Coordinates of C-alpha atoms in Angstrom, one line a residue:
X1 CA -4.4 -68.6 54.2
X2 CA -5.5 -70.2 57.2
X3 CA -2.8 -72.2 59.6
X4 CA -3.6 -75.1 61.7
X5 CA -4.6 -74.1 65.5
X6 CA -5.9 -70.7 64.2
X7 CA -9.4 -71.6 63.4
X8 CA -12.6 -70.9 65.0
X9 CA -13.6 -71.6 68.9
X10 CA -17.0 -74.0 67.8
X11 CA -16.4 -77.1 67.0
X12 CA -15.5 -79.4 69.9
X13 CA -15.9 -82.8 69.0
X14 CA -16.4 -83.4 65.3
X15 CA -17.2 -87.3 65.3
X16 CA -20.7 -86.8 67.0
X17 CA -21.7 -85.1 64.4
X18 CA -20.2 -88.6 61.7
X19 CA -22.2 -91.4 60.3
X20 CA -20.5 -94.1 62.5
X21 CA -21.2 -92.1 66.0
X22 CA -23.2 -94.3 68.2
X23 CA -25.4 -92.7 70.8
X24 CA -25.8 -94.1 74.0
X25 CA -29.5 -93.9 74.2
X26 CA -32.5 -93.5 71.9
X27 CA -35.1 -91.9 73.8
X28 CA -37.4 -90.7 70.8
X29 CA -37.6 -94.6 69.8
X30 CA -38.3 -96.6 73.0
X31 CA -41.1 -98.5 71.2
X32 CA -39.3 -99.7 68.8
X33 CA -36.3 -100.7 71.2
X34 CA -38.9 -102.7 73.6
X35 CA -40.0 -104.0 70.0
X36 CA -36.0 -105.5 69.1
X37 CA -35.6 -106.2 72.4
X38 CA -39.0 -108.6 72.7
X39 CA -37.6 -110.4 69.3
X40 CA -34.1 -110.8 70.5
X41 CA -35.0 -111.6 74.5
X42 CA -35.2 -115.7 74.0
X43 CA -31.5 -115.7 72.7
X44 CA -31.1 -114.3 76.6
X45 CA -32.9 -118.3 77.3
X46 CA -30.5 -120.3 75.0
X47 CA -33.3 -120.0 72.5
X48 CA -33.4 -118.6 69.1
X49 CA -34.7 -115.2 68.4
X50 CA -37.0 -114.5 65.9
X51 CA -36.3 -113.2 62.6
X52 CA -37.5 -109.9 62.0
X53 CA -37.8 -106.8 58.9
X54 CA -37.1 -103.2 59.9
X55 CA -38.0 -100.8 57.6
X56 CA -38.3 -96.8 57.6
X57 CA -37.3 -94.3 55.5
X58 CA -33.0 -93.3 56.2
X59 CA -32.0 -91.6 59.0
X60 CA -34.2 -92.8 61.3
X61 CA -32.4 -95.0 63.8
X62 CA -32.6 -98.5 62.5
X63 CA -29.6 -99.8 62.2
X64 CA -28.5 -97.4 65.4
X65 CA -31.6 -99.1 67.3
X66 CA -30.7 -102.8 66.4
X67 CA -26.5 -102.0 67.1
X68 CA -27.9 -100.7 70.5
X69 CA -29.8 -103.7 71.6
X70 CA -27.2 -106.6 70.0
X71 CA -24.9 -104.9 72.3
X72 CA -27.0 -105.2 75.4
X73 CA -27.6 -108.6 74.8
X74 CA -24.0 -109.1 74.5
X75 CA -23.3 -107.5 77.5
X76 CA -25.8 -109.3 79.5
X77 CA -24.7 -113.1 78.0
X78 CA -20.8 -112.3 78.9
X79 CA -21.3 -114.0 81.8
X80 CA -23.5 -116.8 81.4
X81 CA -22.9 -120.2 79.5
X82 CA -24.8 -119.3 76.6
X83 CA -22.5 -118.0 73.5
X84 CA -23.9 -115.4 70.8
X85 CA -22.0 -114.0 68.3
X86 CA -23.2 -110.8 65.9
X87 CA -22.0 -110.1 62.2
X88 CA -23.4 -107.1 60.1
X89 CA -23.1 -106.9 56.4
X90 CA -23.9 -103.5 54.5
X91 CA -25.5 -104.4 51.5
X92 CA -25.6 -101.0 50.2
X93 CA -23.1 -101.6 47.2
X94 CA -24.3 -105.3 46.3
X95 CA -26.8 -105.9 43.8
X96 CA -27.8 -109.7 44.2
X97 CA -28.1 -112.8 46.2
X98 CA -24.5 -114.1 45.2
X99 CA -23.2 -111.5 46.5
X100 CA -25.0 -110.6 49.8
X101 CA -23.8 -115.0 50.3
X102 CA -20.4 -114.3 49.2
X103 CA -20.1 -111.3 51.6
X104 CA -21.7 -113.0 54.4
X105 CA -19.2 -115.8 54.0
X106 CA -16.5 -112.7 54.0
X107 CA -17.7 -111.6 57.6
X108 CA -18.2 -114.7 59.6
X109 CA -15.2 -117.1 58.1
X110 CA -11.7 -116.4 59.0
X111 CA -10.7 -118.1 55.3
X112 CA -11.9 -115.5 53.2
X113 CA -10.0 -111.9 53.2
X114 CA -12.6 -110.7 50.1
X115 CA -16.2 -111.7 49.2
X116 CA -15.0 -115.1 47.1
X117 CA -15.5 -114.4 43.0
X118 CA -15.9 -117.6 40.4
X119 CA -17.8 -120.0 42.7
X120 CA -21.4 -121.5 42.4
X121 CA -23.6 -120.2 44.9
X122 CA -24.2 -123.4 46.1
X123 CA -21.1 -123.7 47.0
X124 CA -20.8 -120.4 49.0
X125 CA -24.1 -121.4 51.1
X126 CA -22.1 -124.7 51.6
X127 CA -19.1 -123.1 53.4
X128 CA -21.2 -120.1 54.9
X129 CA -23.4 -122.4 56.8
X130 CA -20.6 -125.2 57.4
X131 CA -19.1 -122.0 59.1
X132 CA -22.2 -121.0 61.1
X133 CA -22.1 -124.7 62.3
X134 CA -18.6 -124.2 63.3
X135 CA -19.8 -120.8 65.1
X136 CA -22.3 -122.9 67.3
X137 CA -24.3 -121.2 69.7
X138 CA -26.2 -117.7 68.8
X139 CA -25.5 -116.6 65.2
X140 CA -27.4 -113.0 64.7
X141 CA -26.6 -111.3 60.9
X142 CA -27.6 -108.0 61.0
X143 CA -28.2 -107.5 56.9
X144 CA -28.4 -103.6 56.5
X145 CA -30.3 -102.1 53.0
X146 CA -31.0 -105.1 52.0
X147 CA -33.4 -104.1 49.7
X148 CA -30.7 -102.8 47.0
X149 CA -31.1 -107.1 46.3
X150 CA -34.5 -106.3 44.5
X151 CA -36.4 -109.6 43.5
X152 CA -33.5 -112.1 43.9
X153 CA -34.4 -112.7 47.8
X154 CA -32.5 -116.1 47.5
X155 CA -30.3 -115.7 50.5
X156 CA -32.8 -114.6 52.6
X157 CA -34.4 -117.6 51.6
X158 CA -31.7 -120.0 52.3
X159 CA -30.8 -118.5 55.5
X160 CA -34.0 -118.0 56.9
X161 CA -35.3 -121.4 56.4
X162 CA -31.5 -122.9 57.4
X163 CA -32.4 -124.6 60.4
X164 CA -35.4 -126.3 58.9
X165 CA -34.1 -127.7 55.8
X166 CA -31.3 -129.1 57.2
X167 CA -28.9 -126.9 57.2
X168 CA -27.5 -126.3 59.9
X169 CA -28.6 -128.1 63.2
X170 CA -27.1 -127.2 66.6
X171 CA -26.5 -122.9 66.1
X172 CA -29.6 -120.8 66.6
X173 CA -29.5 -118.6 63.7
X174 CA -31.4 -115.6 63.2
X175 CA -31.4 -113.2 60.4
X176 CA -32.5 -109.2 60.7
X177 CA -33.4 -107.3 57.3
X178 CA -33.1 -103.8 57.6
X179 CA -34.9 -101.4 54.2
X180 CA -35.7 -97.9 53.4
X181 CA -37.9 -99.3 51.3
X182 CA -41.1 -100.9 52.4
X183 CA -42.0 -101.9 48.8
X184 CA -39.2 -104.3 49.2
X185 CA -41.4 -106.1 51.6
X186 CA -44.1 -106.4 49.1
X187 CA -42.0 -107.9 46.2
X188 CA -40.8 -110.3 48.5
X189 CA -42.1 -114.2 47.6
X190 CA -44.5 -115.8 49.9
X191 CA -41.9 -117.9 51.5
X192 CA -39.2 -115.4 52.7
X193 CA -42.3 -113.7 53.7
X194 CA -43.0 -116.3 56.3
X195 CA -39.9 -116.7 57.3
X196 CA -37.7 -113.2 57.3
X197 CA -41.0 -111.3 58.7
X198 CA -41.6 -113.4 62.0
X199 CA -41.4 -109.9 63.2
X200 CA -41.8 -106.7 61.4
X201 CA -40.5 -103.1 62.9
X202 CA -41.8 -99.6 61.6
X203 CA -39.6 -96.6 62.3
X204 CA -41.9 -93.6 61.1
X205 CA -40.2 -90.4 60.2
X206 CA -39.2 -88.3 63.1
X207 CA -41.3 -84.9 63.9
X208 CA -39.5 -81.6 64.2
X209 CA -39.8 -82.1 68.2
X210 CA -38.2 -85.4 67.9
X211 CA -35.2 -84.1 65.5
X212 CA -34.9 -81.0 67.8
X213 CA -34.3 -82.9 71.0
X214 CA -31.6 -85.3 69.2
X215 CA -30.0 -82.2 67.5
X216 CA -29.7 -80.7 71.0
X217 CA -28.1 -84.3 72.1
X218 CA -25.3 -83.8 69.6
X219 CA -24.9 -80.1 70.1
X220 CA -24.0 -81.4 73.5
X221 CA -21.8 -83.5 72.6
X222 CA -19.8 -81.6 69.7
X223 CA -20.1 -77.9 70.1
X224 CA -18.5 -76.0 72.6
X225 CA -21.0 -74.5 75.1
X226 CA -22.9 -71.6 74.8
X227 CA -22.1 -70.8 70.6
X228 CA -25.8 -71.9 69.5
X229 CA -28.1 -68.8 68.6
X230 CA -31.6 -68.9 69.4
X231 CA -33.5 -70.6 66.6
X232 CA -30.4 -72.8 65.1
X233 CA -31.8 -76.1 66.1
X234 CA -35.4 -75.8 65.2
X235 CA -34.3 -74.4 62.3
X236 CA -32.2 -77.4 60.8
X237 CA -35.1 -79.6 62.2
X238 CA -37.7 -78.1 60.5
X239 CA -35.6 -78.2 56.9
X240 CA -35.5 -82.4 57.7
X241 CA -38.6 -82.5 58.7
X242 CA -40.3 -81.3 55.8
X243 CA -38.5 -83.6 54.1
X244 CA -38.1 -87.3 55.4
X245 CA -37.6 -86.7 58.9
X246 CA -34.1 -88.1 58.5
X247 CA -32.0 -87.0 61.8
X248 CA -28.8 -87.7 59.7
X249 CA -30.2 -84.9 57.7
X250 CA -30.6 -82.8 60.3
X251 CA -27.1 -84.1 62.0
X252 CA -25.5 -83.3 58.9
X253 CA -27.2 -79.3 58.5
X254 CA -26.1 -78.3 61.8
X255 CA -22.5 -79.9 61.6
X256 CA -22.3 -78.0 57.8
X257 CA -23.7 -74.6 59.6
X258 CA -21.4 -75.4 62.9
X259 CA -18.2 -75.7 60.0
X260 CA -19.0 -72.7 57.9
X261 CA -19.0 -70.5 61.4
X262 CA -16.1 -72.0 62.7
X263 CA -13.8 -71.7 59.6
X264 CA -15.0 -68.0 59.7
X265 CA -13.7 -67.4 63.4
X266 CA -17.4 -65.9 64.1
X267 CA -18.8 -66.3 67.8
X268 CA -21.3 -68.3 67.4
X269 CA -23.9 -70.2 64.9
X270 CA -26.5 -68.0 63.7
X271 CA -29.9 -68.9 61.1
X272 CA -27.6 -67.5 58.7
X273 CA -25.1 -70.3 58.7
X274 CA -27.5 -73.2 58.4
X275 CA -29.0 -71.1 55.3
X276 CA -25.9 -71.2 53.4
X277 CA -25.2 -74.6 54.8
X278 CA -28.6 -75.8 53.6
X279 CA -27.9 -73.9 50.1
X280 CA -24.6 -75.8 50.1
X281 CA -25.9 -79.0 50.1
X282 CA -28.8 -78.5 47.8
X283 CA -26.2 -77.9 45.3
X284 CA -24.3 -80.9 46.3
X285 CA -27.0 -83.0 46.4
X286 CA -28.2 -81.4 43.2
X287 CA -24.5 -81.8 41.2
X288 CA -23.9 -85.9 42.5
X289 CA -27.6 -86.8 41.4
X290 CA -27.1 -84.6 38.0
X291 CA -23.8 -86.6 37.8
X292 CA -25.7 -90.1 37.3
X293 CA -28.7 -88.8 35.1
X294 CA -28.4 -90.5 31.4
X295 CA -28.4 -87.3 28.7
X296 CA -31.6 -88.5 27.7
X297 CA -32.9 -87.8 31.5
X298 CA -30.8 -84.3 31.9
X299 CA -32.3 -83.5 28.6
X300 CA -36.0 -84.2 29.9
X301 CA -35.1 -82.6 33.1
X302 CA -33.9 -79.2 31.4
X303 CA -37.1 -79.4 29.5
X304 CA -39.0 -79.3 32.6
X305 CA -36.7 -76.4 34.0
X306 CA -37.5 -74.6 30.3
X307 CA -40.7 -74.5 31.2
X308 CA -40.7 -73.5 34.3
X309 CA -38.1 -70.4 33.6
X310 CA -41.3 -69.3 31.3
X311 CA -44.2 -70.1 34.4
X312 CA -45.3 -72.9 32.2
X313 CA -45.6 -75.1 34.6
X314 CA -47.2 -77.8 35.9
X315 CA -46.9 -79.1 32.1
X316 CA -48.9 -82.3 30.3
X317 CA -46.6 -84.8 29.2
X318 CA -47.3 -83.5 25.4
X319 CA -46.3 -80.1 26.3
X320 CA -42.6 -81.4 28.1
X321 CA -42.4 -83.5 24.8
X322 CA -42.3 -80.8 22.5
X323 CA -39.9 -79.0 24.9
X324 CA -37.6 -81.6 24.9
X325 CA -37.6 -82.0 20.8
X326 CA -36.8 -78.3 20.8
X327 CA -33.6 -78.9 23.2
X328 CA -32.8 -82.2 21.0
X329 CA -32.6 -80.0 18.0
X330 CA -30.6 -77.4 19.1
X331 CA -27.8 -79.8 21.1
X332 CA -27.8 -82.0 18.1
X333 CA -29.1 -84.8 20.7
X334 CA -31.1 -88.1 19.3
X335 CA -34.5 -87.8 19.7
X336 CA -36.1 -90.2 21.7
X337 CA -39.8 -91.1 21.7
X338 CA -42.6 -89.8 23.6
X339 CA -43.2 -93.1 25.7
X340 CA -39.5 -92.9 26.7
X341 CA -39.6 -89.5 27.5
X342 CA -42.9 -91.0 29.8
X343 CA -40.8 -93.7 31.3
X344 CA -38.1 -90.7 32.1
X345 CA -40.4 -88.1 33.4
X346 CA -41.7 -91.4 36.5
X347 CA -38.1 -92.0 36.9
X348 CA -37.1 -88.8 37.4
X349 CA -40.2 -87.9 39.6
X350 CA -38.9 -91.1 41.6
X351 CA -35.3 -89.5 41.8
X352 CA -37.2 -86.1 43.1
X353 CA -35.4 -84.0 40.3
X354 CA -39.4 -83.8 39.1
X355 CA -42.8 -83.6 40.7
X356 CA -45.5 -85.0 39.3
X357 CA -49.3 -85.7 39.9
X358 CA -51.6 -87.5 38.2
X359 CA -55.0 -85.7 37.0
X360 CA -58.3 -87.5 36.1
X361 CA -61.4 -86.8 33.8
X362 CA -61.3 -83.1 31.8
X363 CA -62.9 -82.6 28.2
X364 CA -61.3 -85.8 26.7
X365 CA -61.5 -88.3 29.8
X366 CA -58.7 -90.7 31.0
X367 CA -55.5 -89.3 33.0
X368 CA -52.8 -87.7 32.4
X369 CA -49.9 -85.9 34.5
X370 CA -48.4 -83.1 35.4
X371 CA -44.8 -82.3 35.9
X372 CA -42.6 -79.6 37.6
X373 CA -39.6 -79.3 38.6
X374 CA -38.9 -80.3 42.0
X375 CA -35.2 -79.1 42.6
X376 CA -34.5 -75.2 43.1
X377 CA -34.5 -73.9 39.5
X378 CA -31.3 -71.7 40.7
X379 CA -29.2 -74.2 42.2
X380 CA -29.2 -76.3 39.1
X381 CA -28.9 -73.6 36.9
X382 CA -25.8 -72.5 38.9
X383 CA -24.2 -76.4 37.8
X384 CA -21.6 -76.8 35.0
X385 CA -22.9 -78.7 32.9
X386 CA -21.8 -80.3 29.4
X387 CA -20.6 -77.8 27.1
X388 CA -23.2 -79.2 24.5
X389 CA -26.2 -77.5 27.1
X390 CA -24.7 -73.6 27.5
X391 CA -26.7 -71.9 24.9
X392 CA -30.0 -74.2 26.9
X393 CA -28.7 -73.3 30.0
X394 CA -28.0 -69.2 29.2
X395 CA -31.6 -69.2 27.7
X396 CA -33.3 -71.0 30.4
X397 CA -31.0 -68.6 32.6
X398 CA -32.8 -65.5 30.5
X399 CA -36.1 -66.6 31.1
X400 CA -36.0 -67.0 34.4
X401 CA -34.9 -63.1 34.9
X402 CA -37.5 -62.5 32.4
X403 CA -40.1 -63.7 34.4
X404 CA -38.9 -63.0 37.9

């Protein structure tokens, strides 16, 4: 049993390695800072900045990027006449318009502890833009994943259009979207268009040299010196760059393979640790996605894994169908029909538990897909699962040995 103070010697500073750690520079995204900083520069005037839409896949320095430059502009007003004042909302666990308002309202008023519950929305835009009057000045809110909203882009269209329709009429208020998800931009109505996407910022993934320089930036800053083997750090940056280039993916590899050498007492990091840190979090990954699946979905997805445990695999639609039936049977679970099954195979594909691709032409014409699995068949066989699954699982399990 471990006691406190008797760990390992690699660790130095374990916030650098957190979600909330700021860095003081982005150096692999200086055209996207002169970007934010272009937008944002007339507020430096006593003019109002542009709205603008950043969008990238996660991890790649957005919201990081846009904290960095508020800040600067902060700095450089502290001393001059002109008065701006910053609020951030995470959207990430709201769902619509009300409550991106409601949560807004939250941030900027003083009078509200909690986002307010059992009020029209028209009367939360009242007394969230009654408060941004109040504010005067510079108003900049920072709305981060705001996509999770989907097609109810009302806020956006109230607050981006407050100043012309009346409004509000002395503050400068300016409104900046930040999505992982472009195709939010393209479900968007013409008019918050217009109006959120004055300016529009791409972060593209980061490349392994990018992630390998800001890995080496943290090491700095949270290992002690000197316990890195040769090939740690491209290592972990070539596991998030085959992915989505997310540096909080690579961040969060090193830290895991950093921990699991420290809480052994070794000497030093090796390619060994982020292994069994990147198998670690496969399986974590893995168990909190399997976690929200509908048994319907786990059902199609252990179809799919059937399959594959024989080397049957890409399979037709048709051919996962019949799979699934055969599980249905067996578990005693209702069988759905084949379009569902369709519908679950795309969702699942869009989850990544699946990969699929779409084939063309062949004896009979038309399309038709292709699915395989596209988590490690291992990893989720080695998840407890309902007890309804163990005679799928064990069989699946009996394949794959079979065929190995």
């Amino acid at each position: 049993m471990p006691t406190f103070g008797s760990t390992g010697s690699i660790l130095d500073c374990d916030d650098a390695f957190k979600d909330d750690w700021t860095p003081d520079d982005l150096p692999e995204r200086k055209d996207e800072l002169t970007e934010i900083h272009h937008t944002l520069e007339p507020a430096s005037r006593g003019f109002t900045p542009n709205n603008m839409f950043v969008y990238g896949p996660a991890g790649q320095g957005k919201t990081v990027a846009t904290q960095l430059k508020l800040q600067e502009l902060s700095q450089f007003l502290e001393n001059s006449e002109e008065q701006l004042s910053t609020y951030y909302v995470n959207c990430a666990d709201l769902s619509s318009s009300y409550q991106v308002a409601g949560e807004v309202l939250k941030e900027i008023s003083p009078d509200f502890d909690s986002r307010p519950r059992g009020h029209g929305l028209s009367n939360i835009f009242d007394w969230m833009f009654d408060r941004i009057e109040k504010i005067g000045g510079t108003v900049v809110i920072v709305l981060d994943e705001i996509d999770v909203i989907g097609n109810d882009d009302k806020v956006l269209y109230k607050l981006s259009r407050a100043k012309s329709n009346g409004e509000i009429e002395n503050t400068r208020l300016s409104i900046v979207g930040i999505s992982n998800n472009f195709d939010f931009y393209s479900d968007l109505t013409a008019r918050v268009k217009d109006q959120l996407c004055e300016e529009e910022i791409r972060f593209a993934p980061y490349n392994a040299n990018q992630l390998q320089n800001i890995l080496e930036r943290r090491a700095e800053s949270g290992l002690q010196d000197g316990v890195l083997e040769g090939g740690v750090i491209q290592l972990c940056a070539a596991h998030a760059a085959k992915k989505d280039g997310s540096a909080r993916q690579a961040i969060n590899l090193l830290y895991k393979a950093a921990k699991i050498a420290h809480n052994g007492q070794d000497d030093t990091v090796t390619t060994d640790h982020v292994d069994q840190a990147q198998k670690k979090l496969n399986r974590d990954m893995l168990l909190e996605g399997l976690k929200d699946l509908t048994v319907q979905e786990y059902t199609t997805v252990l179809a799919v894994a059937s399959l594959e445990a024989r080397g049957d695999t890409p399979a037709r639609t048709k051919t996962v169908y019949s799979e699934y039936k055969s599980i249905c049977q067996t578990t005693g679970i209702d069988i759905s029909t084949m379009r569902s099954i369709r519908d679950h195979l795309q969702a699942l594909k869009l989850y990544r538990f699946l990969e699929g691709e779409k084939k063309t032409g062949g004896a009979n014409g038309g399309e038709r897909w292709l699915f395989e699995l596209g988590v490690d068949l291992e990893n989720m066989l080695a998840i407890e699962a309902d007890d309804r699954f163990g005679e799928i699982l064990d069989t699946i399990e009996m394949r794959k040995k079979a065929n190995a």
